[in-house]
XYZ file of C-alpha atoms in Angstrom:
152
model
C 5.095 -30.867 -43.158
C 4.222 -32.846 -46.047
C 7.404 -35.149 -46.146
C 6.792 -35.664 -42.359
C 3.008 -37.623 -43.269
C 4.397 -38.749 -46.275
C 7.148 -40.923 -44.475
C 4.379 -41.742 -42.058
C 2.222 -42.704 -43.943
C 5.041 -45.422 -45.622
C 5.253 -46.833 -42.048
C 3.176 -50.102 -41.202
C 0.172 -49.838 -38.724
C 1.990 -51.177 -35.911
C 4.870 -48.108 -35.898
C 2.102 -45.257 -36.781
C -0.037 -46.547 -33.580
C 3.588 -46.476 -31.389
C 4.670 -43.019 -32.496
C 1.240 -42.098 -31.580
C 1.015 -43.520 -28.345
C 5.240 -42.009 -27.756
C 3.593 -38.771 -28.840
C 0.783 -38.577 -26.628
C 2.851 -39.504 -23.727
C 5.543 -36.902 -24.734
C 2.555 -34.302 -24.463
C 1.222 -35.784 -21.261
C 4.977 -35.796 -19.473
C 5.241 -32.013 -21.228
C 2.004 -30.728 -19.540
C 3.029 -32.498 -16.068
C 6.203 -31.089 -16.070
C 6.016 -27.606 -17.883
C 2.276 -26.816 -16.322
C 1.390 -29.035 -13.323
C 4.050 -28.888 -11.442
C 5.094 -25.094 -11.396
C 1.509 -24.235 -10.615
C 1.605 -26.730 -7.781
C 4.906 -25.478 -6.345
C 3.908 -21.970 -6.588
C 0.241 -22.764 -4.869
C 2.311 -24.128 -2.391
C 4.235 -21.202 -2.094
C 1.314 -18.674 -1.915
C -0.497 -20.927 0.795
C 2.695 -20.397 3.273
C 2.992 -17.040 2.171
C -0.954 -16.509 3.441
C -0.435 -18.593 6.485
C 2.678 -16.084 7.536
C 0.711 -13.062 6.355
C -2.511 -14.486 8.936
C -0.178 -15.607 11.906
C 0.648 -11.811 11.563
C -2.507 -10.319 11.482
C -3.999 -12.253 14.223
C -0.326 -10.961 16.487
C -1.189 -7.418 15.639
C -4.996 -7.658 15.897
C -4.375 -7.396 19.450
C -2.399 -4.255 19.597
C -3.867 -0.554 19.887
C -4.436 0.925 16.296
C -2.196 3.219 17.336
C 0.151 4.058 20.030
C -0.971 6.578 22.589
C 1.535 9.449 22.526
C 1.707 11.722 25.619
C 0.183 15.142 25.405
C 2.595 18.420 24.390
C 2.687 20.295 27.952
C 3.439 23.314 25.487
C 0.358 25.763 24.428
C -1.036 24.454 21.188
C -0.518 27.179 19.690
C 3.204 27.444 20.458
C 3.362 23.655 19.169
C 1.650 24.502 15.793
C 3.675 27.892 15.064
C 7.353 25.798 15.955
C 6.715 22.899 14.081
C 4.899 24.227 10.445
C 8.306 25.950 9.760
C 10.152 22.261 9.807
C 7.889 21.536 6.858
C 7.768 24.491 4.602
C 4.644 25.949 6.221
C 3.618 29.619 6.895
C 0.139 29.387 9.113
C -1.913 32.901 7.753
C -4.643 32.492 10.741
C -4.522 30.978 13.827
C -7.747 31.219 16.300
C -7.292 29.365 19.603
C -10.184 27.690 20.872
C -11.495 25.785 23.641
C -8.970 22.374 23.524
C -8.165 23.120 19.840
C -7.037 25.466 17.707
C -8.465 26.849 13.990
C -6.171 27.600 11.817
C -5.336 28.630 7.809
C -2.690 27.609 5.362
C -2.118 29.199 2.423
C 0.095 28.151 -0.652
C 1.451 24.930 1.236
C 2.877 22.268 -0.370
C 0.455 19.332 -0.274
C 3.167 16.372 0.929
C 4.381 18.879 3.518
C 1.014 19.743 4.831
C 0.341 15.927 5.200
C 3.834 15.011 7.098
C 3.589 18.092 9.297
C -0.264 16.651 10.381
C 1.270 13.077 10.834
C 3.804 14.476 12.766
C 1.447 16.434 15.213
C -0.740 13.336 15.714
C 2.403 11.007 16.103
C 4.688 13.696 18.237
C 2.228 15.548 19.722
C -1.066 14.177 20.544
C -2.852 16.847 18.462
C -5.505 15.358 16.641
C -7.426 16.648 13.278
C -10.961 17.444 13.815
C -11.850 18.969 10.172
C -9.901 19.497 7.364
C -10.430 21.544 4.313
C -8.200 21.438 1.243
C -8.621 23.711 -1.647
C -5.808 23.342 -4.915
C -4.059 26.170 -6.156
C -3.013 26.628 -9.499
C 0.728 25.830 -9.132
C 1.012 22.114 -9.351
C 1.145 20.211 -5.664
C 0.180 23.611 -3.961
C -2.956 23.856 -1.956
C -4.433 26.248 0.572
C -5.941 24.667 3.680
C -8.007 25.314 6.577
C -8.544 22.753 9.660
C -9.318 22.390 12.836
C -6.975 20.612 15.640
C -7.961 19.363 18.945
C -5.014 19.039 21.456
C -5.219 15.471 23.096
C -6.983 15.451 26.732
């Protein structure tokens, strides 16, 4: 660096000023080219994506929260006992109540319970009125007690 400053000191004052002006212009150009342009193009892309998302939200806003599923005509206890094994679940106790059922699952895989409940709601019109999940010592295993209601 000292060689450069020594060389610059030997230049006439007018050349030093021109070099300083050229350096300032170069820094401004690089700032615009490497910082400003990428930021503005990214901002434009973000604004376009936001506008698309807003259009999608507007289109979806008028739709019902969830499609209404026709009620399964089979008795609720039968639906529960037939669908549980598909998710690796065994029902320990089931008590049929007015328009619903109380049931207990022991040592069930948590993801299987969640997927089963989603399938019951989405395909059979059964909703969860109450749910209590207790962790078991084995990773991913739970005990669950729940109250399920059949769609009217």
